[in-house]
mmCIF file of C-alpha atoms and ligand atoms in Angstrom:
data_model
loop_
_atom_site.group_PDB
_atom_site.id
_atom_site.type_symbol
_atom_site.label_atom_id
_atom_site.label_comp_id
_atom_site.label_asym_id
_atom_site.label_seq_id
_atom_site.Cartn_x
_atom_site.Cartn_y
_atom_site.Cartn_z
ATOM 1 C CA MET A 1 34.789 8.807 -3.908
ATOM 2 C CA SER A 2 33.563 12.641 -5.053
ATOM 3 C CA TYR A 3 34.920 15.561 -2.186
ATOM 4 C CA PHE A 4 30.893 15.912 -1.612
ATOM 5 C CA LYS A 5 30.690 12.425 -0.185
ATOM 6 C CA THR A 6 34.122 12.582 1.727
ATOM 7 C CA LEU A 7 33.079 15.772 3.411
ATOM 8 C CA ALA A 8 29.699 14.287 4.402
ATOM 9 C CA ARG A 9 32.011 10.684 6.036
ATOM 10 C CA SER A 10 34.009 12.900 8.216
ATOM 11 C CA PHE A 11 31.807 14.777 9.487
ATOM 12 C CA SER A 12 29.556 12.099 10.308
ATOM 13 C CA TYR A 13 32.251 10.402 11.995
ATOM 14 C CA ALA A 14 33.487 13.567 13.755
ATOM 15 C CA LEU A 15 29.501 14.382 15.173
ATOM 16 C CA ALA A 16 30.211 10.180 16.722
ATOM 17 C CA ALA A 17 33.625 11.246 18.007
ATOM 18 C CA PHE A 18 32.125 14.013 19.895
ATOM 19 C CA GLY A 19 29.452 12.115 21.539
ATOM 20 C CA VAL A 20 26.649 14.882 19.206
ATOM 21 C CA ILE A 21 25.362 11.585 17.757
ATOM 22 C CA SER A 22 25.777 7.721 18.644
ATOM 23 C CA ALA A 23 27.697 5.853 16.295
ATOM 24 C CA SER A 24 24.853 4.037 14.876
ATOM 25 C CA GLU A 25 23.338 7.385 13.980
ATOM 26 C CA ALA A 26 26.188 8.533 12.653
ATOM 27 C CA ASP A 27 25.995 5.750 9.952
ATOM 28 C CA MET A 28 22.582 6.033 9.191
ATOM 29 C CA THR A 29 23.213 10.016 8.266
ATOM 30 C CA LEU A 30 26.035 8.553 6.104
ATOM 31 C CA LYS A 31 24.005 6.293 4.286
ATOM 32 C CA ARG A 32 21.171 8.957 3.816
ATOM 33 C CA ALA A 33 24.013 11.260 2.601
ATOM 34 C CA LEU A 34 25.503 9.058 0.204
ATOM 35 C CA ASN A 35 21.851 8.066 -1.308
ATOM 36 C CA PRO A 36 21.926 8.710 -5.343
ATOM 37 C CA LEU A 37 18.199 10.031 -4.446
ATOM 38 C CA GLN A 38 18.574 11.861 -1.089
ATOM 39 C CA GLY A 39 15.609 12.558 0.349
ATOM 40 C CA GLY A 40 16.953 14.531 3.192
ATOM 41 C CA GLN A 41 16.436 18.430 2.265
ATOM 42 C CA ILE A 42 16.044 17.953 -1.805
ATOM 43 C CA SER A 43 13.578 16.749 -3.842
ATOM 44 C CA PRO A 44 14.088 14.219 -6.182
ATOM 45 C CA THR A 45 13.678 15.228 -9.899
ATOM 46 C CA PRO A 46 10.884 13.715 -12.169
ATOM 47 C CA ILE A 47 13.637 11.798 -14.097
ATOM 48 C CA ASP A 48 14.704 10.547 -10.699
ATOM 49 C CA VAL A 49 11.897 9.148 -9.578
ATOM 50 C CA GLN A 50 10.919 7.761 -13.140
ATOM 51 C CA LYS A 51 13.989 6.106 -13.037
ATOM 52 C CA LEU A 52 13.301 4.905 -9.897
ATOM 53 C CA CYS A 53 10.221 3.341 -10.557
ATOM 54 C CA PHE A 54 11.400 1.722 -13.656
ATOM 55 C CA GLU A 55 14.534 0.365 -12.045
ATOM 56 C CA SER A 56 13.179 -0.560 -9.016
ATOM 57 C CA LEU A 57 9.920 -2.683 -10.436
ATOM 58 C CA ARG A 58 11.654 -4.371 -13.240
ATOM 59 C CA LYS A 59 13.918 -6.397 -10.598
ATOM 60 C CA ILE A 60 11.190 -8.206 -9.810
ATOM 61 C CA SER A 61 10.814 -11.204 -11.484
ATOM 62 C CA GLY A 62 7.763 -12.263 -13.501
ATOM 63 C CA THR A 63 6.111 -11.343 -16.638
ATOM 64 C CA PHE A 64 5.697 -7.595 -17.798
ATOM 65 C CA ASP A 65 5.447 -5.543 -20.797
ATOM 66 C CA LYS A 66 8.753 -3.230 -20.678
ATOM 67 C CA GLU A 67 7.610 -1.072 -22.398
ATOM 68 C CA ARG A 68 4.439 -0.278 -20.504
ATOM 69 C CA LEU A 69 5.921 -0.449 -17.426
ATOM 70 C CA HIS A 70 8.034 2.771 -19.038
ATOM 71 C CA ARG A 71 5.376 4.450 -20.046
ATOM 72 C CA ALA A 72 3.656 4.206 -16.909
ATOM 73 C CA CYS A 73 7.000 5.212 -14.644
ATOM 74 C CA GLN A 74 6.622 8.782 -16.633
ATOM 75 C CA PHE A 75 3.573 9.423 -14.269
ATOM 76 C CA ALA A 76 5.648 8.056 -11.171
ATOM 77 C CA LYS A 77 5.202 11.011 -8.992
ATOM 78 C CA VAL A 78 6.326 11.581 -4.979
ATOM 79 C CA LEU A 79 3.837 13.686 -2.367
ATOM 80 C CA PRO A 80 6.656 16.304 -0.150
ATOM 81 C CA GLY A 81 8.439 14.261 2.770
ATOM 82 C CA CYS A 82 7.375 10.614 1.725
ATOM 83 C CA GLN A 83 10.716 8.810 2.148
ATOM 84 C CA SER A 84 11.773 5.697 3.695
ATOM 85 C CA THR A 85 13.578 5.766 6.868
ATOM 86 C CA LEU A 86 17.192 6.210 4.850
ATOM 87 C CA GLY A 87 15.988 8.799 2.842
ATOM 88 C CA GLU A 88 14.526 6.598 -0.246
ATOM 89 C CA PRO A 89 11.688 8.646 -2.127
ATOM 90 C CA ILE A 90 8.435 6.310 -1.912
ATOM 91 C CA PHE A 91 6.921 6.890 -4.952
ATOM 92 C CA TYR A 92 2.917 5.958 -6.314
ATOM 93 C CA PHE A 93 1.297 6.173 -9.745
ATOM 94 C CA GLU A 94 -1.938 7.496 -10.387
ATOM 95 C CA LYS A 95 -5.081 7.106 -12.797
ATOM 96 C CA LEU A 96 -7.900 9.388 -12.795
ATOM 97 C CA ALA A 97 -11.708 7.834 -13.928
ATOM 98 C CA SER A 98 -12.494 8.962 -17.544
ATOM 99 C CA SER A 99 -16.132 10.429 -15.980
ATOM 100 C CA SER A 100 -16.262 11.136 -12.479
ATOM 101 C CA ASN A 101 -19.922 10.135 -11.301
ATOM 102 C CA SER A 102 -19.636 7.147 -9.422
ATOM 103 C CA ALA A 103 -15.751 6.353 -9.812
ATOM 104 C CA LYS A 104 -14.400 5.036 -6.442
ATOM 105 C CA LYS A 105 -10.873 5.931 -5.264
ATOM 106 C CA ILE A 106 -9.082 2.762 -4.393
ATOM 107 C CA LEU A 107 -5.352 3.339 -3.202
ATOM 108 C CA THR A 108 -3.124 0.053 -4.064
ATOM 109 C CA MET A 109 -0.152 -0.528 -1.918
ATOM 110 C CA SER A 110 2.577 -3.407 -2.220
ATOM 111 C CA LEU A 111 5.694 -4.369 -0.316
ATOM 112 C CA ILE A 112 4.983 -2.550 2.878
ATOM 113 C CA HIS A 113 7.189 -5.965 3.954
ATOM 114 C CA GLY A 114 9.478 -5.510 2.374
ATOM 115 C CA ASP A 115 10.584 -9.078 1.791
ATOM 116 C CA GLU A 116 7.563 -10.338 0.060
ATOM 117 C CA THR A 117 9.017 -9.244 -3.522
ATOM 118 C CA SER A 118 6.111 -11.328 -5.595
ATOM 119 C CA SER A 119 3.402 -9.088 -4.162
ATOM 120 C CA GLY A 120 4.909 -6.185 -5.993
ATOM 121 C CA THR A 121 3.858 -8.006 -9.213
ATOM 122 C CA VAL A 122 0.400 -7.326 -8.815
ATOM 123 C CA SER A 123 1.348 -3.136 -8.570
ATOM 124 C CA ARG A 124 3.607 -3.307 -11.760
ATOM 125 C CA SER A 125 0.966 -4.943 -13.526
ATOM 126 C CA TRP A 126 -2.064 -3.165 -12.403
ATOM 127 C CA ILE A 127 -0.312 0.010 -13.075
ATOM 128 C CA SER A 128 1.019 -1.176 -16.689
ATOM 129 C CA ARG A 129 -2.138 -1.478 -17.389
ATOM 130 C CA LEU A 130 -4.087 1.551 -16.168
ATOM 131 C CA VAL A 131 -1.867 3.808 -18.402
ATOM 132 C CA ASP A 132 -3.884 2.465 -21.390
ATOM 133 C CA LEU A 133 -7.575 1.718 -19.858
ATOM 134 C CA ASP A 134 -10.181 4.144 -19.920
ATOM 135 C CA SER A 135 -10.916 2.886 -16.473
ATOM 136 C CA ARG A 136 -14.312 3.355 -14.219
ATOM 137 C CA ASN A 137 -12.600 4.031 -11.072
ATOM 138 C CA SER A 138 -9.869 6.323 -9.954
ATOM 139 C CA TRP A 139 -6.577 4.113 -9.052
ATOM 140 C CA ARG A 140 -3.748 5.645 -7.031
ATOM 141 C CA VAL A 141 -0.875 2.598 -6.641
ATOM 142 C CA ILE A 142 1.995 2.744 -4.478
ATOM 143 C CA PRO A 143 3.981 -0.326 -5.676
ATOM 144 C CA ILE A 144 6.889 -0.269 -2.762
ATOM 145 C CA VAL A 145 5.615 1.143 0.875
ATOM 146 C CA ASN A 146 8.935 -0.344 1.708
ATOM 147 C CA PRO A 147 12.177 0.414 -0.224
ATOM 148 C CA ASP A 148 14.512 0.078 2.520
ATOM 149 C CA GLY A 149 13.085 -3.465 3.631
ATOM 150 C CA PHE A 150 12.684 -4.068 -0.026
ATOM 151 C CA LYS A 151 16.387 -3.604 -1.180
ATOM 152 C CA ALA A 152 17.212 -5.633 2.135
ATOM 153 C CA ASN A 153 15.129 -8.166 1.502
ATOM 154 C CA THR A 154 13.682 -7.819 5.373
ATOM 155 C CA ARG A 155 10.386 -7.322 6.322
ATOM 156 C CA THR A 156 10.521 -4.583 8.586
ATOM 157 C CA ASN A 157 11.649 -1.211 7.849
ATOM 158 C CA ALA A 158 15.266 -0.229 8.394
ATOM 159 C CA ASN A 159 14.357 0.787 12.163
ATOM 160 C CA LYS A 160 13.161 -2.972 12.080
ATOM 161 C CA VAL A 161 9.518 -2.112 12.722
ATOM 162 C CA ASP A 162 6.949 -4.063 11.118
ATOM 163 C CA VAL A 163 5.105 -1.046 9.457
ATOM 164 C CA ASN A 164 1.977 -3.070 9.013
ATOM 165 C CA ARG A 165 1.955 -2.636 12.951
ATOM 166 C CA ASN A 166 2.380 0.481 13.059
ATOM 167 C CA PHE A 167 -0.567 2.656 12.304
ATOM 168 C CA PRO A 168 -1.950 4.675 14.666
ATOM 169 C CA THR A 169 -5.159 2.500 15.368
ATOM 170 C CA ALA A 170 -7.309 3.819 18.555
ATOM 171 C CA ASN A 171 -6.125 0.511 20.363
ATOM 172 C CA TRP A 172 -1.853 0.952 19.485
ATOM 173 C CA GLU A 173 -1.258 2.697 23.153
ATOM 174 C CA SER A 174 -3.109 -0.162 24.920
ATOM 175 C CA GLN A 175 -2.459 -3.272 22.914
ATOM 176 C CA ALA A 176 -0.397 -3.541 20.069
ATOM 177 C CA ILE A 177 2.689 -4.093 22.508
ATOM 178 C CA ALA A 178 1.117 -5.739 25.229
ATOM 179 C CA ARG A 179 -0.268 -8.458 22.199
ATOM 180 C CA TRP A 180 3.255 -8.530 20.735
ATOM 181 C CA LYS A 181 4.912 -9.687 23.609
ATOM 182 C CA ARG A 182 1.681 -12.297 24.404
ATOM 183 C CA SER A 183 0.550 -13.658 21.087
ATOM 184 C CA LYS A 184 4.052 -13.110 19.342
ATOM 185 C CA ASN A 185 6.343 -13.683 21.389
ATOM 186 C CA SER A 186 8.253 -9.863 20.791
ATOM 187 C CA ASP A 187 8.990 -11.994 17.560
ATOM 188 C CA PRO A 188 11.169 -9.195 15.573
ATOM 189 C CA ARG A 189 9.770 -9.630 12.755
ATOM 190 C CA ARG A 190 6.583 -8.375 13.637
ATOM 191 C CA TYR A 191 7.840 -5.330 16.342
ATOM 192 C CA PRO A 192 5.294 -2.697 16.082
ATOM 193 C CA GLY A 193 7.740 0.075 16.961
ATOM 194 C CA PRO A 194 8.143 2.670 19.445
ATOM 195 C CA SER A 195 5.252 4.533 19.653
ATOM 196 C CA PRO A 196 1.900 4.839 16.837
ATOM 197 C CA ALA A 197 3.239 6.437 13.658
ATOM 198 C CA SER A 198 6.594 6.350 14.484
ATOM 199 C CA GLU A 199 7.977 4.921 10.925
ATOM 200 C CA LYS A 200 8.647 7.723 8.299
ATOM 201 C CA GLU A 201 7.351 4.892 5.574
ATOM 202 C CA THR A 202 3.110 4.542 8.228
ATOM 203 C CA GLN A 203 3.656 8.899 8.025
ATOM 204 C CA CYS A 204 4.107 8.532 3.926
ATOM 205 C CA LEU A 205 0.662 5.858 3.722
ATOM 206 C CA LEU A 206 -1.032 9.090 6.502
ATOM 207 C CA LYS A 207 0.044 11.577 3.697
ATOM 208 C CA HIS A 208 -1.386 10.000 1.260
ATOM 209 C CA PHE A 209 -4.700 9.318 3.037
ATOM 210 C CA SER A 210 -5.370 12.537 3.614
ATOM 211 C CA ASP A 211 -3.920 13.242 -0.029
ATOM 212 C CA PHE A 212 -6.090 11.113 -2.059
ATOM 213 C CA GLN A 213 -9.294 10.107 0.437
ATOM 214 C CA PRO A 214 -9.695 6.481 -0.682
ATOM 215 C CA ASP A 215 -13.175 4.728 -0.869
ATOM 216 C CA PHE A 216 -11.707 1.738 -0.632
ATOM 217 C CA ILE A 217 -7.722 0.312 0.525
ATOM 218 C CA ILE A 218 -6.005 -2.921 -1.518
ATOM 219 C CA SER A 219 -2.828 -4.371 0.277
ATOM 220 C CA VAL A 220 -0.925 -6.610 -1.372
ATOM 221 C CA HIS A 221 1.419 -9.569 0.568
ATOM 222 C CA THR A 222 2.787 -13.041 0.125
ATOM 223 C CA PRO A 223 2.270 -16.217 1.100
ATOM 224 C CA LEU A 224 -0.977 -17.175 2.122
ATOM 225 C CA GLY A 225 -3.095 -17.544 -1.060
ATOM 226 C CA ILE A 226 -6.052 -15.965 -0.092
ATOM 227 C CA LEU A 227 -8.049 -12.661 -0.416
ATOM 228 C CA ASP A 228 -8.988 -11.376 3.033
ATOM 229 C CA PHE A 229 -11.281 -8.562 3.224
ATOM 230 C CA ASP A 230 -11.833 -6.503 6.242
ATOM 231 C CA GLY A 231 -15.110 -4.580 5.264
ATOM 232 C CA PRO A 232 -19.350 -4.907 5.024
ATOM 233 C CA LYS A 233 -19.328 -8.890 5.397
ATOM 234 C CA HIS A 234 -23.125 -8.782 3.348
ATOM 235 C CA LEU A 235 -21.300 -8.837 -0.201
ATOM 236 C CA SER A 236 -21.456 -10.817 -2.956
ATOM 237 C CA PHE A 237 -17.856 -11.688 -3.655
ATOM 238 C CA PRO A 238 -16.943 -12.532 -7.329
ATOM 239 C CA LYS A 239 -15.075 -15.964 -7.496
ATOM 240 C CA PHE A 240 -11.332 -15.573 -8.324
ATOM 241 C CA SER A 241 -10.101 -19.382 -8.139
ATOM 242 C CA PRO A 242 -6.834 -18.707 -8.182
ATOM 243 C CA LEU A 243 -7.006 -17.412 -4.213
ATOM 244 C CA PRO A 244 -10.099 -18.162 -2.285
ATOM 245 C CA TRP A 245 -12.084 -15.525 0.092
ATOM 246 C CA ILE A 246 -10.787 -16.106 3.593
ATOM 247 C CA SER A 247 -11.668 -13.545 6.669
ATOM 248 C CA LEU A 248 -8.071 -13.500 8.806
ATOM 249 C CA GLY A 249 -9.369 -10.555 10.990
ATOM 250 C CA ASN A 250 -6.771 -8.016 12.272
ATOM 251 C CA TYR A 251 -4.102 -6.181 14.790
ATOM 252 C CA PRO A 252 -3.301 -3.049 16.731
ATOM 253 C CA GLY A 253 -1.443 -0.889 14.613
ATOM 254 C CA SER A 254 -2.685 -2.953 11.093
ATOM 255 C CA LEU A 255 -3.712 -1.119 8.275
ATOM 256 C CA GLY A 256 -6.810 -2.733 8.439
ATOM 257 C CA ARG A 257 -7.629 -1.900 11.843
ATOM 258 C CA TYR A 258 -6.994 1.412 11.102
ATOM 259 C CA MET A 259 -8.554 1.807 8.069
ATOM 260 C CA TRP A 260 -11.970 -0.410 7.994
ATOM 261 C CA LYS A 261 -12.650 -0.543 12.336
ATOM 262 C CA ASP A 262 -11.984 3.093 13.223
ATOM 263 C CA ARG A 263 -12.254 5.000 10.099
ATOM 264 C CA GLN A 264 -15.189 2.749 7.630
ATOM 265 C CA VAL A 265 -12.908 2.337 4.687
ATOM 266 C CA PRO A 266 -12.761 -1.326 3.722
ATOM 267 C CA VAL A 267 -9.346 -3.027 3.076
ATOM 268 C CA LEU A 268 -8.898 -6.019 0.663
ATOM 269 C CA THR A 269 -5.745 -7.792 1.590
ATOM 270 C CA ILE A 270 -4.638 -9.900 -1.187
ATOM 271 C CA GLU A 271 -2.029 -12.519 -0.088
ATOM 272 C CA LEU A 272 -0.521 -14.216 -3.129
ATOM 273 C CA LYS A 273 0.534 -17.476 -2.794
ATOM 274 C CA GLY A 274 4.396 -16.072 -3.631
ATOM 275 C CA SER A 275 6.268 -16.529 -6.627
ATOM 276 C CA GLU A 276 4.458 -19.579 -7.811
ATOM 277 C CA GLY A 277 0.637 -17.878 -7.450
ATOM 278 C CA ILE A 278 -0.931 -16.027 -10.096
ATOM 279 C CA SER A 279 1.680 -15.578 -13.114
ATOM 280 C CA ARG A 280 -0.343 -14.841 -16.358
ATOM 281 C CA LEU A 281 -1.226 -11.364 -17.005
ATOM 282 C CA GLU A 282 -4.596 -12.425 -17.652
ATOM 283 C CA GLU A 283 -4.785 -13.441 -13.954
ATOM 284 C CA PHE A 284 -3.688 -9.778 -12.710
ATOM 285 C CA ASP A 285 -6.229 -8.395 -14.905
ATOM 286 C CA ARG A 286 -9.064 -10.316 -13.658
ATOM 287 C CA LEU A 287 -8.111 -9.776 -9.657
ATOM 288 C CA GLN A 288 -7.878 -6.239 -10.403
ATOM 289 C CA ASP A 289 -11.120 -5.626 -11.711
ATOM 290 C CA ILE A 290 -12.744 -7.877 -9.477
ATOM 291 C CA SER A 291 -10.927 -5.743 -6.420
ATOM 292 C CA GLY A 292 -12.821 -2.825 -8.604
ATOM 293 C CA THR A 293 -16.160 -4.528 -8.670
ATOM 294 C CA VAL A 294 -15.724 -4.599 -4.282
ATOM 295 C CA ALA A 295 -15.265 -1.671 -4.157
ATOM 296 C CA ILE A 296 -18.282 -0.352 -6.211
ATOM 297 C CA GLN A 297 -20.153 -2.773 -4.212
ATOM 298 C CA SER A 298 -18.868 -2.105 -0.717
ATOM 299 C CA ASP A 299 -19.456 2.066 -0.925
ATOM 300 C CA ARG A 300 -22.560 1.295 -3.087
ATOM 301 C CA TYR A 301 -23.610 -0.899 0.985
ATOM 302 C CA LEU A 302 -21.892 1.471 2.816
ATOM 303 C CA ARG A 303 -23.797 4.795 1.709
ATOM 304 C CA SER A 304 -26.853 2.945 1.858
ATOM 305 C CA LYS A 305 -26.688 1.884 5.443
ATOM 306 C CA ASN A 306 -26.097 5.660 6.118
ATOM 307 C CA ARG A 307 -29.216 6.799 4.759
ATOM 308 C CA ARG A 308 -30.871 4.068 6.394
ATOM 309 C CA GLN A 309 -30.358 5.417 9.225
ATOM 310 C CA LYS A 310 -32.040 8.302 8.456
ATOM 311 C CA PRO A 311 -35.995 9.012 7.283
ATOM 312 C CA LYS A 312 -36.510 6.269 4.476
ATOM 313 C CA THR A 313 -37.689 7.264 1.150
ATOM 314 C CA LYS A 314 -38.289 4.855 -1.900
ATOM 315 C CA LYS A 315 -35.249 5.338 -3.907
ATOM 316 C CA VAL A 316 -33.350 4.755 -0.643
ATOM 317 C CA GLN A 317 -35.399 1.650 0.011
ATOM 318 C CA SER A 318 -34.788 -0.046 -3.278
ATOM 319 C CA GLU A 319 -30.686 0.913 -3.268
ATOM 320 C CA ALA A 320 -30.862 -1.193 -0.262
ATOM 321 C CA ARG A 321 -32.260 -4.054 -2.183
ATOM 322 C CA ASN A 322 -29.851 -3.332 -4.648
ATOM 323 C CA GLN A 323 -26.945 -3.144 -2.475
ATOM 324 C CA ALA A 324 -25.814 -7.326 -2.768
ATOM 325 C CA ARG A 325 -26.023 -7.024 -6.173
ATOM 326 C CA PRO A 326 -23.290 -8.654 -8.502
ATOM 327 C CA GLU A 327 -21.547 -5.745 -9.870
ATOM 328 C CA SER A 328 -20.183 -6.969 -13.845
ATOM 329 C CA VAL A 329 -16.659 -7.449 -13.237
ATOM 330 C CA SER A 330 -15.166 -5.557 -15.850
ATOM 331 C CA GLY A 331 -13.510 -2.431 -16.106
ATOM 332 C CA THR A 332 -11.490 -1.739 -13.315
HETATM 333 ZN ZN1 ZN B 1 2.963 -9.145 4.663
#
């Protein structure tokens, strides 16, 4: 152990011994200090982030193109302050549309639940594809929202909080804890946290929402094997045979509740079936193109709905008629 590590260990345990911090806080302080990509005060260098991106994503099983992933990871970045509870950087990849006229901004995330490993296959496949593609939309992808849960293979983060129940929804204070106790029997896997947005991982996502201002959000999970959409209901959803469209509703503190119900930004939840679900790269490509299509349709619908509330013009009337028209499924 290096001199620095020995010093960090002695110091954190001395603080605990003198009662300045608790033993568990001492343990947490030590873990942060020993993290090679230590969050804390030091920002990771781009090389660190590239390496972290490639080394983390290659651990997820399934088919992928190593060389393309390597190239995609060269564009990995971290927003200031975006670290996990234990100080691991939460990296992202971004590819802007070549023409910005009608492009939508789509934010994709996976592994908000750290034990849903195969949800990371979607992000890995999409960033590897985007690196060589002229895309019709602008994409930002956060492959591992909950790196501590991913490492420990737990649904929750290092504070044992379900990050997807920790968003500061309008009904969090009044309902999150009560509903967790009542309908989930205080299931520890679904604990919403001590207060809204108490978790570093949630705070990081809030930074992304304000930095990227997404028009559409995609969150990837396992294992229900469906596509669940929190957004306008009257769209013509393109068929994707491996995963049917089924609406599940949402919870206090969940992403769908926070972005769609409270903010009118549609959220598509992709629930894979697990590692036996979609596996071929063509299926991932098609799923991405379908998602891009639903993003465009949703935006068109919401814009025409907003305009309908203002005095009508011929142009607005024809847009309203076209709002549910299926978009071609290509080009992401
Ligand atoms: Zn999940």
